[in-house]
Backbone as CSV, one residue per row, in Angstrom:
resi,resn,N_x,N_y,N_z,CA_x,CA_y,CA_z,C_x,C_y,C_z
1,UNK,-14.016,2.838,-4.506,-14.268,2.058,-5.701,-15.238,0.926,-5.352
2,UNK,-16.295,0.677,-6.128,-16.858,-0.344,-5.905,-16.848,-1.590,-6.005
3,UNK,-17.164,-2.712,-5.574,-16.612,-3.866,-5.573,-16.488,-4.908,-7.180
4,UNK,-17.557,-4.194,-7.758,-17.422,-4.664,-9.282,-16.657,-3.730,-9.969
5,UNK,-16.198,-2.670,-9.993,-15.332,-2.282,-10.609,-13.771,-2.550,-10.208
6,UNK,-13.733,-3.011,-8.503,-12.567,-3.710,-8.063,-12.142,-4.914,-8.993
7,UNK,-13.332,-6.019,-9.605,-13.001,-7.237,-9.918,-12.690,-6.619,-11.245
8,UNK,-13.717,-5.896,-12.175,-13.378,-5.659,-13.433,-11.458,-5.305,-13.928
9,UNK,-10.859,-4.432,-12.677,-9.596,-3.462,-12.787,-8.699,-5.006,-12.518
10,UNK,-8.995,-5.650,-11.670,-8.607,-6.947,-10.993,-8.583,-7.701,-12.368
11,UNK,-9.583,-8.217,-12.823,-9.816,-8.760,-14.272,-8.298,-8.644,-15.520
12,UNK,-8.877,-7.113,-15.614,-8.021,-6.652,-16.650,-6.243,-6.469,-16.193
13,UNK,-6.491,-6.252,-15.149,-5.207,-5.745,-15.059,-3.878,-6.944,-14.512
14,UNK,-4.654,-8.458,-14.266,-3.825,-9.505,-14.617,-4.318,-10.462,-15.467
15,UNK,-4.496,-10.083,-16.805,-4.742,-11.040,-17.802,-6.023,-12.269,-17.427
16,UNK,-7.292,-12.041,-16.676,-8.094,-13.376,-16.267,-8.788,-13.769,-17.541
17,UNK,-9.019,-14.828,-17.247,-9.799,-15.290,-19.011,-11.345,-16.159,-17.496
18,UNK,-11.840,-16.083,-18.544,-13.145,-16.939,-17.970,-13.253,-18.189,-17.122
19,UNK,-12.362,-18.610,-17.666,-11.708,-20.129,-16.471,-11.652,-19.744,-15.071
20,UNK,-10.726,-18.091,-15.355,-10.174,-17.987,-13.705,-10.799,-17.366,-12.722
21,UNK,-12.153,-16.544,-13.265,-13.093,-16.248,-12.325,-14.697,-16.076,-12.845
22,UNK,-15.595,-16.446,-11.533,-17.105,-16.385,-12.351,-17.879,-16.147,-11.160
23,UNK,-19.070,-15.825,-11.408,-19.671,-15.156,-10.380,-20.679,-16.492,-10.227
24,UNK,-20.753,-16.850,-9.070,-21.543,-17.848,-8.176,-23.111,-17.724,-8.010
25,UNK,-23.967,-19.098,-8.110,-25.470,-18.549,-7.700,-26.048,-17.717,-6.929
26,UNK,-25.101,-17.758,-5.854,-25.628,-17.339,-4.328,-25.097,-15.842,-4.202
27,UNK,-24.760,-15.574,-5.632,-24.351,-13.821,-5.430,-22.646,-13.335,-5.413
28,UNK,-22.000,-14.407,-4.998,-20.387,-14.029,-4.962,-19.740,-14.299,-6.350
29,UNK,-18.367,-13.346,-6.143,-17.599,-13.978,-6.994,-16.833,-15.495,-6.816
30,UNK,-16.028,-16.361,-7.521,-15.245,-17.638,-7.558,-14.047,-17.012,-8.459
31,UNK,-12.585,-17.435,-7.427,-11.903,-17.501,-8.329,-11.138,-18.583,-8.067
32,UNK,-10.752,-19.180,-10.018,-10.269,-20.360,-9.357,-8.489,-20.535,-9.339
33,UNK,-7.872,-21.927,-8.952,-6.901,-21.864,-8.757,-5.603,-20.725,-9.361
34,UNK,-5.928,-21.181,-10.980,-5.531,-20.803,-12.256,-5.804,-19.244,-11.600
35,UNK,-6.575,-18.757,-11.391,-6.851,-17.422,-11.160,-6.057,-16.689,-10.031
36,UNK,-6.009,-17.557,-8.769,-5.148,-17.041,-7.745,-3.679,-16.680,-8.111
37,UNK,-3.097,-17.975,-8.980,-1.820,-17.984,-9.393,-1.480,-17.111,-9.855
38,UNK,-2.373,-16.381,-11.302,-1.693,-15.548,-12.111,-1.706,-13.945,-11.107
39,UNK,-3.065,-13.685,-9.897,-2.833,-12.867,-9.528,-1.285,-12.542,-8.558
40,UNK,-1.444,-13.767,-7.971,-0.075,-13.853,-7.458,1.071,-13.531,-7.548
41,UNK,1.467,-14.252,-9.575,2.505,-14.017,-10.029,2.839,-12.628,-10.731
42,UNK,1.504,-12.200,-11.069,1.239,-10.566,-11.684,1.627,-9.794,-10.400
43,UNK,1.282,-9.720,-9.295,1.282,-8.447,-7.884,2.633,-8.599,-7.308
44,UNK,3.591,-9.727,-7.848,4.451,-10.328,-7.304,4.549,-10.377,-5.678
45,UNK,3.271,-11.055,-5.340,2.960,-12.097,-4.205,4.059,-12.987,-3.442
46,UNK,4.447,-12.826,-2.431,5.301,-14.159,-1.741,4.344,-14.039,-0.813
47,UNK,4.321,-15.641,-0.895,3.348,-16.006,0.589,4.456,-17.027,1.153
48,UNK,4.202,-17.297,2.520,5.201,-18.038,3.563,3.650,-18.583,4.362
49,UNK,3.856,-19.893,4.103,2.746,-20.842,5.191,3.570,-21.239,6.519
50,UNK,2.633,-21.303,7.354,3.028,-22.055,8.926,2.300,-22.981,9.255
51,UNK,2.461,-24.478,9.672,1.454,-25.458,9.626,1.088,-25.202,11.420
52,UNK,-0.497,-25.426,11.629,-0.193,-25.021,12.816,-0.628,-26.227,13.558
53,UNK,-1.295,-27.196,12.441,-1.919,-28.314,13.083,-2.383,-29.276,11.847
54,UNK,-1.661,-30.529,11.730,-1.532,-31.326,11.091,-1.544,-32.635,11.290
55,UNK,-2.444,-33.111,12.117,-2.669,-34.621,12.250,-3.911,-35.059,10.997
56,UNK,-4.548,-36.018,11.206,-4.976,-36.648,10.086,-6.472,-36.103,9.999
57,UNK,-7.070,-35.539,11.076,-8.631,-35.343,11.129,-8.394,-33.797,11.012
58,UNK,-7.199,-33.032,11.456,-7.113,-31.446,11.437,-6.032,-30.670,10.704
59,UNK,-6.197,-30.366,10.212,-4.744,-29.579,9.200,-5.455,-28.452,9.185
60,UNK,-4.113,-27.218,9.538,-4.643,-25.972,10.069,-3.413,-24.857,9.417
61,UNK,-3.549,-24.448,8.381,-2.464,-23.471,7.613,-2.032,-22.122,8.225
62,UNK,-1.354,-21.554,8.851,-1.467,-20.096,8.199,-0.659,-19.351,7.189
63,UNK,-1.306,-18.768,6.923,-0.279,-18.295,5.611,0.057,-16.372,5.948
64,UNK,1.100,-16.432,5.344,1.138,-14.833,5.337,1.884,-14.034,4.126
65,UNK,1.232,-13.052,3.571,1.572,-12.446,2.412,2.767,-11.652,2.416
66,UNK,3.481,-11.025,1.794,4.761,-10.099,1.480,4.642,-9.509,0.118
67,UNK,4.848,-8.062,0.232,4.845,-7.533,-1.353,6.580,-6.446,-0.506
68,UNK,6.945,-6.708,-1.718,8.331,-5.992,-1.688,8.850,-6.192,-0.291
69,UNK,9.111,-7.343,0.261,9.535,-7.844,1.542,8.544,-7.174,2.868
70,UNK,7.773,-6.653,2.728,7.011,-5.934,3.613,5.579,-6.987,3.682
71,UNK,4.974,-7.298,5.322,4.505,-8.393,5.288,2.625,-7.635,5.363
72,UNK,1.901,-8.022,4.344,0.884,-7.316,4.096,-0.589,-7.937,5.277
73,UNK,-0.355,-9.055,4.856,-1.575,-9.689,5.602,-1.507,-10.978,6.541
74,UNK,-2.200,-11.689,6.999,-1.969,-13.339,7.801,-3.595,-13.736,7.851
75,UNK,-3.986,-14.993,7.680,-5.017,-16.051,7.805,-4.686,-17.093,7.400
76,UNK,-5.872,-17.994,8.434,-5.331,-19.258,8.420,-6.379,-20.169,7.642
77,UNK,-6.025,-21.520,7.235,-7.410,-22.134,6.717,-7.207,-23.564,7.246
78,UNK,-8.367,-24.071,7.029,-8.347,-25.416,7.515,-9.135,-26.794,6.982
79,UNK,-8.807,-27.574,6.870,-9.203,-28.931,6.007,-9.440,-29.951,7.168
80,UNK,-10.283,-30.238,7.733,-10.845,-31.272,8.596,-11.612,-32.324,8.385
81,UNK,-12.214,-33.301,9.097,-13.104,-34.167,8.719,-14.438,-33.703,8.511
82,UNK,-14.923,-32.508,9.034,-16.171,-31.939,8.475,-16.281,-31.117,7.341
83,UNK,-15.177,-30.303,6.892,-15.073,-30.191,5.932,-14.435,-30.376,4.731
84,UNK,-13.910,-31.372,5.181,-13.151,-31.765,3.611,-13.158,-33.657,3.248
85,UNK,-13.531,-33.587,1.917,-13.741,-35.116,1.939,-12.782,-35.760,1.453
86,UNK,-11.695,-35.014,0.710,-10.747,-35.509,0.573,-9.796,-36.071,1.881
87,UNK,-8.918,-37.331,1.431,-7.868,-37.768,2.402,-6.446,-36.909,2.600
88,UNK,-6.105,-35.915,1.623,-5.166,-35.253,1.374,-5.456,-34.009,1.958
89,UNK,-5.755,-33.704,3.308,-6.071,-32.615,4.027,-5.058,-31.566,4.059
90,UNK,-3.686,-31.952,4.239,-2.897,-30.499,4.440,-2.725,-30.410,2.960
91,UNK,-2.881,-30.590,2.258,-2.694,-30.071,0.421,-4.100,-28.966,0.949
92,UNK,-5.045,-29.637,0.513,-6.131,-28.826,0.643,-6.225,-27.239,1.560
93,UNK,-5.951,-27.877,2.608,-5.441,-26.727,3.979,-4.809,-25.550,3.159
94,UNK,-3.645,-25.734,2.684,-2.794,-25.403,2.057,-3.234,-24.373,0.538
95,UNK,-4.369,-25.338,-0.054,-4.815,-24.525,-1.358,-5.667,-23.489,-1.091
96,UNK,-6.155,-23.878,0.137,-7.881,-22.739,0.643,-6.513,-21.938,1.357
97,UNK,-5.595,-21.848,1.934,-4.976,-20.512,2.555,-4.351,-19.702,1.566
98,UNK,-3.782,-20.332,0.576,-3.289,-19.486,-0.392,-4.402,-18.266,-1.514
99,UNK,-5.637,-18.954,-1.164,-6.416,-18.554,-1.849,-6.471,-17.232,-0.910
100,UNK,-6.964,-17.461,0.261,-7.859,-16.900,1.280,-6.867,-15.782,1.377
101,UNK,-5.775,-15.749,1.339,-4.496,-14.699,2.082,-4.577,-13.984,0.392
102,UNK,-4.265,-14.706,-1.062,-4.464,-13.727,-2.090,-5.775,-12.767,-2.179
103,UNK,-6.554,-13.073,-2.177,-7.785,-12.487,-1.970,-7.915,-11.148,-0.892
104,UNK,-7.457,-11.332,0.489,-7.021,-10.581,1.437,-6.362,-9.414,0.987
105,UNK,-5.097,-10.396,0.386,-3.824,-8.937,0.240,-4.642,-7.910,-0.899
106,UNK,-5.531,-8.606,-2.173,-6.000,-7.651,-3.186,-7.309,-7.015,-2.506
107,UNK,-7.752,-7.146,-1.268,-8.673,-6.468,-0.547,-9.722,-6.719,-1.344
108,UNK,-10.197,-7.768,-1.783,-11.400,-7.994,-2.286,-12.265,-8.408,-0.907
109,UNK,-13.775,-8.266,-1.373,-14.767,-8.785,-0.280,-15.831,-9.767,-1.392
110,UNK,-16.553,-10.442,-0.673,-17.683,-11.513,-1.445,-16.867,-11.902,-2.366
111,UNK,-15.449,-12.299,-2.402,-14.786,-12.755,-3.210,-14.690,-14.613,-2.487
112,UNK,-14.269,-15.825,-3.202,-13.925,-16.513,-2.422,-12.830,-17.493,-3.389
113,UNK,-12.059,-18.172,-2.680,-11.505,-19.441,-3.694,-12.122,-20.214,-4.075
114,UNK,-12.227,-21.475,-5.252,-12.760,-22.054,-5.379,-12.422,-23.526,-4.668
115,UNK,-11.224,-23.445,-3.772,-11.008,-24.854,-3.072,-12.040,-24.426,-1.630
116,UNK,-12.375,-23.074,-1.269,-13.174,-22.966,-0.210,-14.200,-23.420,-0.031
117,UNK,-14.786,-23.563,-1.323,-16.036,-23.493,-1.215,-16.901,-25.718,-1.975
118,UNK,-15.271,-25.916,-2.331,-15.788,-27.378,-2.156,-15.505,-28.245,-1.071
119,UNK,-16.156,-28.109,0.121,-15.707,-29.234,1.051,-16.820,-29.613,1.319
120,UNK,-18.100,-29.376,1.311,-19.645,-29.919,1.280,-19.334,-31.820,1.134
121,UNK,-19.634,-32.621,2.495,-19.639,-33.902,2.340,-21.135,-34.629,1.398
C-alpha cells in the first residue's frame, strides 16, 4: 500500500478532521496532538514511558507501545537545551515520544508529530 493511501485509510478510519493532520512545506505529513490521541484511543493504544534521563538540560523518554497486551514497538525522544526552548523539558520529552512510538506502531513513514518538529531555537 502506498504511503498516501496509508494516511488516507489512517484518515478515515479514525475520524481525523483537518486540525489533526496536514501535509508540511518540506513534503511530509504533521500530525497533531489532537491527532495522535484519537489514533491512540481508536487502535486502542497503551503506551508505558521509561524516563531514562531527566535532569534540567536532558530529558530522555522511552516509550513503548502494547496492542492487546502484546508489546508492538519502543523509541525514545528527547527535549534538551538544543532542542527545546521550552523550560518544561520532560513534558515535552514526553509529548514527542508519544507521538514518535504512535506513528511507529501505525507504521507510517515521512510521517512526524507536531511537538517534533517545534524545537527550532
Amino acid at each position: 500500500m502506498k504511503q498516501s493511501e496509508k494516511l488516507n485509510k489512517l484518515y478515515k478510519d479514525n475520524s481525523l478532521d483537518k486540525e489533526d493532520i496536514y501535509k508540511d512545506k518540506r513534503g511530509f505529513s504533521i500530525i497533531t496532538r489532537s491527532g495522535i490521541e484519537k489514533i491512540q484511543v481508536n487502535n486502542n493504544i497503551k503506551v508505558e514511558f521509561e524516563h531514562i534521563s531527566w535532569d534540567i538540560d536532558n530529558c530522555v523518554i522511552k516509550a513503548m507501545s502494547y496492542i492487546d497486551g502484546k508489546k508492538k514497538m519502543e523509541t525514545y525522544a528527547s527535549a534538551t537545551k538544543e532542542n527545546c526552548i521550552q523550560k518544561f523539558r520532560m513534558e515535552i520529552a514526553e509529548k514527542r515520544a508519544l507521538a514518535r512510538i504512535i506513528i511507529k506502531t501505525m507504521n507510517l513513514t515521512n510521517v512526524f508529530g507536531e511537538d517534533e518538529l517545534n524545537f527550532q531555537k
